[in-house]
Coordinates of C-alpha atoms and ligand atoms in Angstrom, one line a residue:
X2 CA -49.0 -92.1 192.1
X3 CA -47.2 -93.0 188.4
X4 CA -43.9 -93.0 189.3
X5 CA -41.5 -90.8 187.0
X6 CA -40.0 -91.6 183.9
X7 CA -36.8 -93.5 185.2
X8 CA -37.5 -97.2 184.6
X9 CA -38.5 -96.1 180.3
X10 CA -35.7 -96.7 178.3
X11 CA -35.1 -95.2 174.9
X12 CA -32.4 -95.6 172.3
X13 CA -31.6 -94.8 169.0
X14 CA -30.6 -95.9 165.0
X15 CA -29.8 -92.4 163.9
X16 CA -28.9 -92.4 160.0
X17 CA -27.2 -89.5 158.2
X18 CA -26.2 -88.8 155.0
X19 CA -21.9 -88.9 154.9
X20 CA -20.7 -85.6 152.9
X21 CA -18.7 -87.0 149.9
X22 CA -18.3 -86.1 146.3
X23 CA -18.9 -88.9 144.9
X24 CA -21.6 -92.1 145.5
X25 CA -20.4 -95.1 148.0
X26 CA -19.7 -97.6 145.0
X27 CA -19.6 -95.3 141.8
X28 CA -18.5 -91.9 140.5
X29 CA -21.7 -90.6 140.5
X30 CA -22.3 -87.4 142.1
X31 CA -23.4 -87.6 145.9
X32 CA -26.6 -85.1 145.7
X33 CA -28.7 -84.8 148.3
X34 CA -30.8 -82.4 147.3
X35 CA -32.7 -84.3 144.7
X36 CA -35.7 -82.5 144.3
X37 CA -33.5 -79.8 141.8
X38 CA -32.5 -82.8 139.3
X39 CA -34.6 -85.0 137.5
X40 CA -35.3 -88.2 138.4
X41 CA -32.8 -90.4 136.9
X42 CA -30.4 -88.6 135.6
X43 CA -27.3 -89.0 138.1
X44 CA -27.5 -92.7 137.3
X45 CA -24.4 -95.3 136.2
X46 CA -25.3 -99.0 135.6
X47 CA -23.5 -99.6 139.3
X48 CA -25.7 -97.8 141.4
X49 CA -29.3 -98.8 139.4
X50 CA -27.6 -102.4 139.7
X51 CA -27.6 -103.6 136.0
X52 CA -26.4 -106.9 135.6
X53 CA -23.3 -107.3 135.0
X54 CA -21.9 -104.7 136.6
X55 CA -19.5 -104.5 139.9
X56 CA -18.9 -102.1 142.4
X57 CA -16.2 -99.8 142.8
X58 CA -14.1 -99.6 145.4
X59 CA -15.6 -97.9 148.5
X60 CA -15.3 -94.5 148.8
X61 CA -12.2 -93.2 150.6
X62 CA -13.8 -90.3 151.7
X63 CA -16.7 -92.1 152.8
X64 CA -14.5 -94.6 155.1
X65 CA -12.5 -91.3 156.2
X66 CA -15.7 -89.6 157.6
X67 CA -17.2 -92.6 158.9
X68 CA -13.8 -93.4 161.1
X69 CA -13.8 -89.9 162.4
X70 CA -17.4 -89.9 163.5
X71 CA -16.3 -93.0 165.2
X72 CA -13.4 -90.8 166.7
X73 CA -16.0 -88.1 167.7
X74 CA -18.1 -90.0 169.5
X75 CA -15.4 -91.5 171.5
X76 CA -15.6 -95.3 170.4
X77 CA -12.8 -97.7 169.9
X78 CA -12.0 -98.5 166.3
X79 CA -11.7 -101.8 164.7
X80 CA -8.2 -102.2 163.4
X81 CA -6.4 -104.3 161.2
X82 CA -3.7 -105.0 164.3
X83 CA -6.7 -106.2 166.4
X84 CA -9.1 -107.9 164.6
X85 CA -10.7 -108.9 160.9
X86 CA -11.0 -106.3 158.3
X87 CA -14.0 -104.7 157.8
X88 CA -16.3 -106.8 155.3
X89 CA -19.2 -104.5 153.5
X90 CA -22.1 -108.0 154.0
X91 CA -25.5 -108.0 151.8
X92 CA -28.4 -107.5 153.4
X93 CA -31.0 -109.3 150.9
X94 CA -34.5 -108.0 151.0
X95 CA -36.9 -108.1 148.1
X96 CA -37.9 -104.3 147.8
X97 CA -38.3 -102.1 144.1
X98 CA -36.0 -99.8 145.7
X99 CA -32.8 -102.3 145.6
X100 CA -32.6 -103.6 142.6
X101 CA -29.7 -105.6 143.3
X102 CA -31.7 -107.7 145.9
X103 CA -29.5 -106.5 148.5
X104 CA -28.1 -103.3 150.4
X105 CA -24.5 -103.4 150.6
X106 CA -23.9 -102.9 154.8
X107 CA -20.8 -103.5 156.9
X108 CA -23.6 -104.3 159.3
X109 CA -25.4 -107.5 160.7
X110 CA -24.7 -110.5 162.9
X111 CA -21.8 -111.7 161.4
X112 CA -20.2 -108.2 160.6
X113 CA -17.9 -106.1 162.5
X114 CA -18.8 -102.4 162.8
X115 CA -16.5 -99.6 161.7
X116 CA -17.0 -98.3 165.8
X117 CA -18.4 -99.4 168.9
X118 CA -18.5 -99.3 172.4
X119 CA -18.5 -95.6 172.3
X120 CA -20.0 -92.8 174.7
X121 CA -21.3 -89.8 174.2
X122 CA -22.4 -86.7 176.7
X123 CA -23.5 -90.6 178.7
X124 CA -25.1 -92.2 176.0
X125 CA -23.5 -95.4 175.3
X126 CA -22.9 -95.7 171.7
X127 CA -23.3 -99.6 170.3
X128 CA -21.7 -99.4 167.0
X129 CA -21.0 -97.1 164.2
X130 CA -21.3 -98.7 160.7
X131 CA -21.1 -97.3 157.0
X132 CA -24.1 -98.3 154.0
X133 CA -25.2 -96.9 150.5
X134 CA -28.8 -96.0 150.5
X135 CA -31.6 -97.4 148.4
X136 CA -33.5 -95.6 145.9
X137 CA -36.4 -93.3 146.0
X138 CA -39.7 -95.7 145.6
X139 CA -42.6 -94.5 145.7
X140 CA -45.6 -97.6 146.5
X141 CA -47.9 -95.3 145.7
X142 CA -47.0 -94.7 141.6
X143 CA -44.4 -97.2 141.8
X144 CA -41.9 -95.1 140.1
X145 CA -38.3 -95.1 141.2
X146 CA -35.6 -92.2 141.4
X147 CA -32.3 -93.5 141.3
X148 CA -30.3 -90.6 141.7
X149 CA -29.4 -90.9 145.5
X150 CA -28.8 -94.8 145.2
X151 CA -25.6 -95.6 146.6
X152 CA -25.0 -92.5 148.5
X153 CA -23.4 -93.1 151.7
X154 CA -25.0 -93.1 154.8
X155 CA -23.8 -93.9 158.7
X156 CA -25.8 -95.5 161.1
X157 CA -25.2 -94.7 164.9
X158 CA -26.8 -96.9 167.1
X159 CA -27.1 -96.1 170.8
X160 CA -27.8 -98.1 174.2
X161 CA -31.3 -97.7 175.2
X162 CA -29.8 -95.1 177.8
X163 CA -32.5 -92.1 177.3
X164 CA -34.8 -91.5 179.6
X165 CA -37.4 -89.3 178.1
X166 CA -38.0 -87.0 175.0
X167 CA -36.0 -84.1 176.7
X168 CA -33.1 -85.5 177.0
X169 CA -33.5 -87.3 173.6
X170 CA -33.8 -84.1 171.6
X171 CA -30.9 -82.3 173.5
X172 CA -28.4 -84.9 172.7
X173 CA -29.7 -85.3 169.2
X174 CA -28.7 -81.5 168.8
X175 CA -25.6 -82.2 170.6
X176 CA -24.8 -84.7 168.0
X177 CA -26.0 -82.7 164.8
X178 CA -23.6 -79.8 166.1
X179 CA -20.4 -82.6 166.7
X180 CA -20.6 -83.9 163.7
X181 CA -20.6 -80.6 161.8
X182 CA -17.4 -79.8 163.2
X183 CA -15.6 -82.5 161.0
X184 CA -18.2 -81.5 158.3
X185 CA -19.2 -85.2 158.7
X186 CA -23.0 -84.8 157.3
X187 CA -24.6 -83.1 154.5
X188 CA -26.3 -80.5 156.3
X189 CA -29.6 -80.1 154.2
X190 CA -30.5 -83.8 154.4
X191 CA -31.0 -83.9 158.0
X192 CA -31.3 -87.1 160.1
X193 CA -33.4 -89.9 160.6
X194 CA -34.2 -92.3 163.2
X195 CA -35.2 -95.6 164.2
X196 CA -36.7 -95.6 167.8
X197 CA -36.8 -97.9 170.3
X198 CA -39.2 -97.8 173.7
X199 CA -39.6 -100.0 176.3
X200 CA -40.1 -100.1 179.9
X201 CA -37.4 -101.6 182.1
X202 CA -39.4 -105.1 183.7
X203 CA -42.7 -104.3 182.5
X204 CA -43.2 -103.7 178.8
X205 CA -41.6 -105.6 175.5
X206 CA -39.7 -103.1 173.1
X207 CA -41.4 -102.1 170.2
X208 CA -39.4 -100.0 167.3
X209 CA -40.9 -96.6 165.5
X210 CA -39.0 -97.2 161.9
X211 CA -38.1 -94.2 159.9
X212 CA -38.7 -90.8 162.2
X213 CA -37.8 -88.2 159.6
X214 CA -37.0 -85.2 162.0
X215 CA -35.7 -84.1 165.4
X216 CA -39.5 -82.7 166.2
X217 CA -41.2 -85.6 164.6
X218 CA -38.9 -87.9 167.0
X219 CA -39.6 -86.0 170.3
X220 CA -43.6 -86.6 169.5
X221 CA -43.0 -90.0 168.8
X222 CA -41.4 -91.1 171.7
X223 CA -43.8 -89.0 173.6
X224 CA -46.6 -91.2 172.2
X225 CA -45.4 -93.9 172.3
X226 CA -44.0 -94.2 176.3
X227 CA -47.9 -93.1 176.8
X228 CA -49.2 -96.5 175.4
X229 CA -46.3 -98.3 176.5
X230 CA -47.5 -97.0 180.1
X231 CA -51.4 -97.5 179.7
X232 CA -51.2 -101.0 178.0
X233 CA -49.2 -103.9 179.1
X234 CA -47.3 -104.5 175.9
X235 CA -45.6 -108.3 175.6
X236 CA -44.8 -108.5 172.1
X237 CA -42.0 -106.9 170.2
X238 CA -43.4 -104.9 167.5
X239 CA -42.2 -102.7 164.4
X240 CA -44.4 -100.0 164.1
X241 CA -44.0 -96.7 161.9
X242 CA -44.7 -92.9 162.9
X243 CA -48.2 -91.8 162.1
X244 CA -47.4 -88.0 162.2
X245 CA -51.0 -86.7 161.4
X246 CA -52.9 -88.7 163.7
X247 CA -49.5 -88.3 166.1
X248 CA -49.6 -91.8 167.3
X249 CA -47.9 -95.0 166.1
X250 CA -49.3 -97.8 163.4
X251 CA -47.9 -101.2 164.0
X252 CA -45.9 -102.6 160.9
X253 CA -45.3 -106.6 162.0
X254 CA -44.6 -108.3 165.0
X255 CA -41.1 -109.9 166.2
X256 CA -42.3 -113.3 164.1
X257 CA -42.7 -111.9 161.0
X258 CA -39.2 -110.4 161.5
X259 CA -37.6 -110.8 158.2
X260 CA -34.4 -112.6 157.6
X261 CA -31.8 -110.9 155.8
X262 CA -29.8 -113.7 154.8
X263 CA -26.4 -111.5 155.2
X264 CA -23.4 -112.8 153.5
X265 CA -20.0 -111.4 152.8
X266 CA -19.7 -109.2 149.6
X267 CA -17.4 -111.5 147.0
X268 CA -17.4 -108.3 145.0
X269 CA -15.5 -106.0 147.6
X270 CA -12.4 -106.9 149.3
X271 CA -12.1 -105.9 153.1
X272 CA -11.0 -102.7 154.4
X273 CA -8.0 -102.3 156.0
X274 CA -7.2 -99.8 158.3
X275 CA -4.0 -98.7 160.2
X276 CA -3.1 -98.0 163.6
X277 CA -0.9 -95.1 162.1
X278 CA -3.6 -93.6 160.0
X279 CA -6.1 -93.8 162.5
X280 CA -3.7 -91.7 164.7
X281 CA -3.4 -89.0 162.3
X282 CA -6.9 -88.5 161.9
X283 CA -7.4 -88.3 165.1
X284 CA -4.4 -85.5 165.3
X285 CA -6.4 -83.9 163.2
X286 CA -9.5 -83.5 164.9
X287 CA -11.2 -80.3 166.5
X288 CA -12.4 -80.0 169.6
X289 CA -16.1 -80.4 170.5
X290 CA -18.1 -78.0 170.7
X291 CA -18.5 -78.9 174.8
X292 CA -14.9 -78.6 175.2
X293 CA -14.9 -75.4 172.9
X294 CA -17.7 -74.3 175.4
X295 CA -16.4 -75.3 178.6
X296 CA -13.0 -73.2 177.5
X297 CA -14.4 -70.2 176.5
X298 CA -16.4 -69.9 179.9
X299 CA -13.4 -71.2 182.0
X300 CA -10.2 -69.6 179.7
X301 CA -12.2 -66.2 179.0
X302 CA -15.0 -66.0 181.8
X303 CA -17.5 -65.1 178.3
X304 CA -20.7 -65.6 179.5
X305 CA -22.6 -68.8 178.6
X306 CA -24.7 -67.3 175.7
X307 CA -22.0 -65.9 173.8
X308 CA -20.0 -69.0 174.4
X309 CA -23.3 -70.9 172.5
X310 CA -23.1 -67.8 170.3
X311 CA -19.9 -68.6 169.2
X312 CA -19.8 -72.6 169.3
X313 CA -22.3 -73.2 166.9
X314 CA -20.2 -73.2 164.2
X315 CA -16.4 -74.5 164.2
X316 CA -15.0 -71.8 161.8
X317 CA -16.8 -69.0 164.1
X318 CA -15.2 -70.0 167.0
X319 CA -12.1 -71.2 165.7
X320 CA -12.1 -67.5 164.3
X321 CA -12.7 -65.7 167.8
X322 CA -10.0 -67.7 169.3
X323 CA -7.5 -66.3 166.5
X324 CA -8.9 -62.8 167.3
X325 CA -8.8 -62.7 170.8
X326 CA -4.9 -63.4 171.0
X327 CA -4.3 -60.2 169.5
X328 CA -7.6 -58.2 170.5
X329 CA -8.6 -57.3 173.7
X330 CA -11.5 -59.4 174.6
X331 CA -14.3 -56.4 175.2
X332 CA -13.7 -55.8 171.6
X333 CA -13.1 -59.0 169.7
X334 CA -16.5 -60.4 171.5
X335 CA -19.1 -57.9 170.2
X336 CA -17.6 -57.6 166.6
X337 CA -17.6 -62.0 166.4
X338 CA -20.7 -62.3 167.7
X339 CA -23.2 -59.0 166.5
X340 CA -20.8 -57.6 163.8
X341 CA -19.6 -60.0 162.2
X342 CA -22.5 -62.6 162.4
X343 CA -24.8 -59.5 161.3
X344 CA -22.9 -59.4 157.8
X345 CA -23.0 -62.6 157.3
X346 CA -26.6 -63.0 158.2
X347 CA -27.6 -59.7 156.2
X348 CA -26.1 -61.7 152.9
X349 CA -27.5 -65.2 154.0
X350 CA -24.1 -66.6 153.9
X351 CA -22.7 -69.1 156.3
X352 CA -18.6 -69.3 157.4
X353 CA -18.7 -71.9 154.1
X354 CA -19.2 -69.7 151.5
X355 CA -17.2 -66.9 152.6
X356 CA -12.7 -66.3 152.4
X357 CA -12.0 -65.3 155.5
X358 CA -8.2 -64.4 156.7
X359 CA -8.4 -64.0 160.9
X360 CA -5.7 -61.7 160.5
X361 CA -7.5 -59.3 158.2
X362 CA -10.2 -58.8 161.0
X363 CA -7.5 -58.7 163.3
X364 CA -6.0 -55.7 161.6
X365 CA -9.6 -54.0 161.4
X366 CA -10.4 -54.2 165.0
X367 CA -6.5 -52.8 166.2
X368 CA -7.0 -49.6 163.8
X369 CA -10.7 -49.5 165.5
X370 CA -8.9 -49.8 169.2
X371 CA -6.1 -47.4 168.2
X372 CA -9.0 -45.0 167.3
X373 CA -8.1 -44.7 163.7
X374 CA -11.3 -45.6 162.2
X375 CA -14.6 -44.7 164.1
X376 CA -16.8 -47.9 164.7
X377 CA -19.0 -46.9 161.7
X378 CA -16.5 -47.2 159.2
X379 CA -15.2 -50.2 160.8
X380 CA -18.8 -51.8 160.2
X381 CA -18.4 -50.4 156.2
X382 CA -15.0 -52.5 155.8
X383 CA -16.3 -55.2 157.4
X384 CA -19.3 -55.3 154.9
X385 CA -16.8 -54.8 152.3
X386 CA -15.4 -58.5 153.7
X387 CA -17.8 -60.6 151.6
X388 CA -17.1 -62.4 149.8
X389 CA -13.3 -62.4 150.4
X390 CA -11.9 -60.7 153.0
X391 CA -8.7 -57.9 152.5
X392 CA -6.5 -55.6 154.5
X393 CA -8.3 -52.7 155.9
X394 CA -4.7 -50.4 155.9
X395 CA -5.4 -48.9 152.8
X396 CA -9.4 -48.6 153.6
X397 CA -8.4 -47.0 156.8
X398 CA -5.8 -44.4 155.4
X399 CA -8.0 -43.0 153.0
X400 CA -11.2 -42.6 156.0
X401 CA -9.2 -42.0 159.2
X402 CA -10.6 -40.7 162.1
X403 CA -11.3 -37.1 162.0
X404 CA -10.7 -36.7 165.9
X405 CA -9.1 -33.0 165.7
X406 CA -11.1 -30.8 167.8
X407 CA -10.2 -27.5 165.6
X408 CA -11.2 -29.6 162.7
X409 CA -14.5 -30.7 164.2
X410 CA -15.9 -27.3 165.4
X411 CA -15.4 -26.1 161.9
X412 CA -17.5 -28.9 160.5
X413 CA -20.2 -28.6 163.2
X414 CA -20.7 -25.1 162.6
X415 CA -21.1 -25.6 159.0
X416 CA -23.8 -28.3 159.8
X417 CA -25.5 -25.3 161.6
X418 CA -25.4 -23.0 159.1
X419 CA -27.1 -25.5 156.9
X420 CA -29.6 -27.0 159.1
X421 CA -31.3 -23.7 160.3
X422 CA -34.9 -25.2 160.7
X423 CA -33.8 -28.5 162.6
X424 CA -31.7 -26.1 165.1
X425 CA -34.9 -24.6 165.6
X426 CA -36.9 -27.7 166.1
X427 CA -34.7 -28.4 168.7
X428 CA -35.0 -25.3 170.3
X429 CA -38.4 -26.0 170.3
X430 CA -38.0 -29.1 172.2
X431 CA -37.6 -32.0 169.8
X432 CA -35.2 -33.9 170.7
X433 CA -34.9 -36.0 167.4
X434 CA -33.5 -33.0 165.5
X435 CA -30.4 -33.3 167.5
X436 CA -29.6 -36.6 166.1
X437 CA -30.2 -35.4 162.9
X438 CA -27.4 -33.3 163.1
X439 CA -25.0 -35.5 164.3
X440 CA -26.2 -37.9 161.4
X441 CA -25.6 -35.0 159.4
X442 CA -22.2 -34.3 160.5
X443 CA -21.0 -38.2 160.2
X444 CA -22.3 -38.0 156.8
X445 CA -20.9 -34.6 155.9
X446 CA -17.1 -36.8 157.2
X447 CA -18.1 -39.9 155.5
X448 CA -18.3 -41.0 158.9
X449 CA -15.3 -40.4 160.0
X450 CA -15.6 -37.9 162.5
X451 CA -14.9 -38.8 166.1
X452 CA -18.3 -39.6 167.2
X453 CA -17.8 -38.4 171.1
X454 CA -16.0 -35.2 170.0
X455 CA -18.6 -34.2 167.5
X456 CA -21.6 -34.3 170.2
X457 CA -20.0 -32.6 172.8
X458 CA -18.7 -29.9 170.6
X459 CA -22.3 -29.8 169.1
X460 CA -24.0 -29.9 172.4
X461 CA -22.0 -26.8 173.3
X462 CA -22.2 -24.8 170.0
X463 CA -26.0 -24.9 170.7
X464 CA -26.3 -23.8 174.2
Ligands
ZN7 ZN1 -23.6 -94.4 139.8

């Protein structure tokens, strides 16, 4: 019988695009979603390579986000104390995409990445390393959009730790999730990956350039540990992801391997980083998400799909944990993870595009626990938080909780009075018509009418 999947070993090149303002090497605009823009229109002379021209210096940002993904992922960081600084090398290759002849790249044999030796939920991570992105080319035309040339990108590379496509994909999630906590990648451009299979003693490793999704990886490595177990494979191939015919198409073999010809950059200086600021970004880090997790299941017994619930976005949970300090926790959990999420949802907005002060929700739900506003109005002011939020107190005043009983029974009997065929409805047995009353009597209030009170008064006005 095939034995299981234990000897195939997978591992990774993931590349993201790094969330900056600005290019790697110019002052031009780091867009990623280019399809809004015309082609060739955030251009400088730096980043469509004219001669002549020289690049910038890096992008601080750029080196900021790339050190705390390094950070994140629990790698040790190459310092100034310990070794060389870090040298951006070019990586020649003849491609219309590069019209430099080279990518700049603090990669390659003779480089020192910005990170290695990392781990990650027990993936080993190789390096971490910063690199501006070629062009847009497209073979097929042959036209050329420059506008995301020279944006930065970070390359992750893993040990060939993974076993199958399972645990490929839920670590990839893992990762995505991470990395959005320090708001390292811009979220719309997704990742990519390079993909390597082999199996352990028996097979050579062949790499899958260029997978363009999450999905599109999973089916790739699925296809590809098939024909690595059906055919004895003994030469190293680059081969590229055939989506449509969901298998893979061999690019070149290990001999035709091309040779970069990397050399040091004369036109940027090496980066220099500090001990000391190293240290300070890494007081400045969040949490994980797992350790966000593991606390809100250990610290507040939540159950574990709230906990996910509330971890898939740092400013949500960071929120909740502001909340629950002065909210009991059997109200602060519903209102973060239905109510609140709900509003946002409703106005397709994300924690990003909202002002949120924790202590104005914080004052909502304490006049909602001390019974001064019903849950419904509670829900109105809450609506009312979008874009920016406000205090409620003045809200609150002007639609307090109508919870006099005197008071009530006067307004239900009016409701009566003015609902003569729907009391006999539900005379008649229909059951609805009762909750049209009460919706009548909430509206009558402007909701504001103890909600309890005002069916048990009801309920006995119509015996
Ligand atoms: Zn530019």
């Amino acid at each position: 019988m095939e034995k299981t999947n234990s000897d195939v070993m997978i591992g990774l090149e993931i590349h993201g695009y790094i969330e900056t303002g600005e290019k790697l090497f110019c002052e031009c605009k780091n867009f990623h979603d280019m399809k809004i823009i015309k082609p060739n229109t955030n251009i400088c002379p730096i980043c469509t390579g004219q001669p002549g021209s020289k690049p910038m210096l890096p992008n601080k940002e750029a080196i900021k986000k790339i050190i705390e993904i390094g950070l994140m992922l629990n790698c040790k960081l190459n310092l100034i104390e310990d070794k060389k600084p870090l040298i951006f090398q070019r990586k020649h290759y003849d491609w219309s995409d590069m019209p430099t002849g080279y990518q700049k790249t603090i990669s390659g044999a003779y480089s020192i990445p910005v990170a290695e030796n990392g781990k990650f939920l027990d993936i080993g991570i190789t390096e971490v390393h910063l690199e501006e992105d070629p062009a847009a080319w497209n073979p097929e035309t042959g036209q050329i959009d420059y506008n995301r040339a020279g944006a930065p990108l970070v390359e992750i590379v893993t040990e060939p730790d993974f076993k199958n496509e399972k645990q490929v994909e839920v670590w990839l999630r893992q990762l995505v999730l991470t990395l959005s906590y320090i708001k390292a990648l811009n979220k719309d451009a997704g990742i990519k990956a390079d993909v390597n299979v082999s199996i352990k003693n028996k097979t050579k490793r062949t790499e899958i350039k260029n997978v363009n999704s999450i999905t599109e990886i999973v089916k790739a490595i699925i296809s590809e540990v098939e024909r690595h177990k059906k055919e004895n494979l003994q030469t190293q191939e680059t081969r590229r992801w055939n989506s449509e015919k969901n298998k893979t198409e061999l690019m070149r073999t290990k001999e035709q391997a091309a040779d970069y010809r990397f050399i040091p950059d004369p036109d940027l200086p090496g980066i220099k980083i500090s001990r000391l600021y190293i240290e300070e970004l890494k007081k400045s880090l969040p949490e994980s998400p797992m350790q966000k997790l593991d606390k809100l299941i250990k610290k507040f017994k939540i159950n574990k799909i709230d906990a996910e619930v509330l971890t898939k976005n740092l400013e949500i949970v960071e929120l909740f944990e502001k909340v629950v300090e002065k909210i009991p926790l059997q109200i602060a959990l519903p209102w973060i993870t239905v109510e609140w999420l709900s509003v946002l949802n409703y106005n397709k907005k994300t924690m990003d595009d909202v002002k949120i002060d924790p202590n104005n929700i914080i004052e909502l739900l304490d006049l909602l626990n001390k019974n001064r506003i019903t849950p419904l109005k509670a829900k109105d002011i809450l609506r009312k938080f979008i874009p920016n939020s406000y205090s409620p107190i003045k809200d609150a005043e002007e639609s307090k909780t109508i919870d006099d009983y005197g008071e009530i029974k006067k307004i239900v009997k009016e409701v009566i009075k003015e609902n003569k065929k729907s009391v006999d409805d539900l005379k008649n047995g229909e059951q609805k018509a009762f909750n049209y009353l009460v919706g009548q009597i909430m509206q009558k209030t402007n909701k504001r009418v103890d909600f309890k009170i005002a069916k048990s008064i009801l309920e006995e006005e119509l015996k």
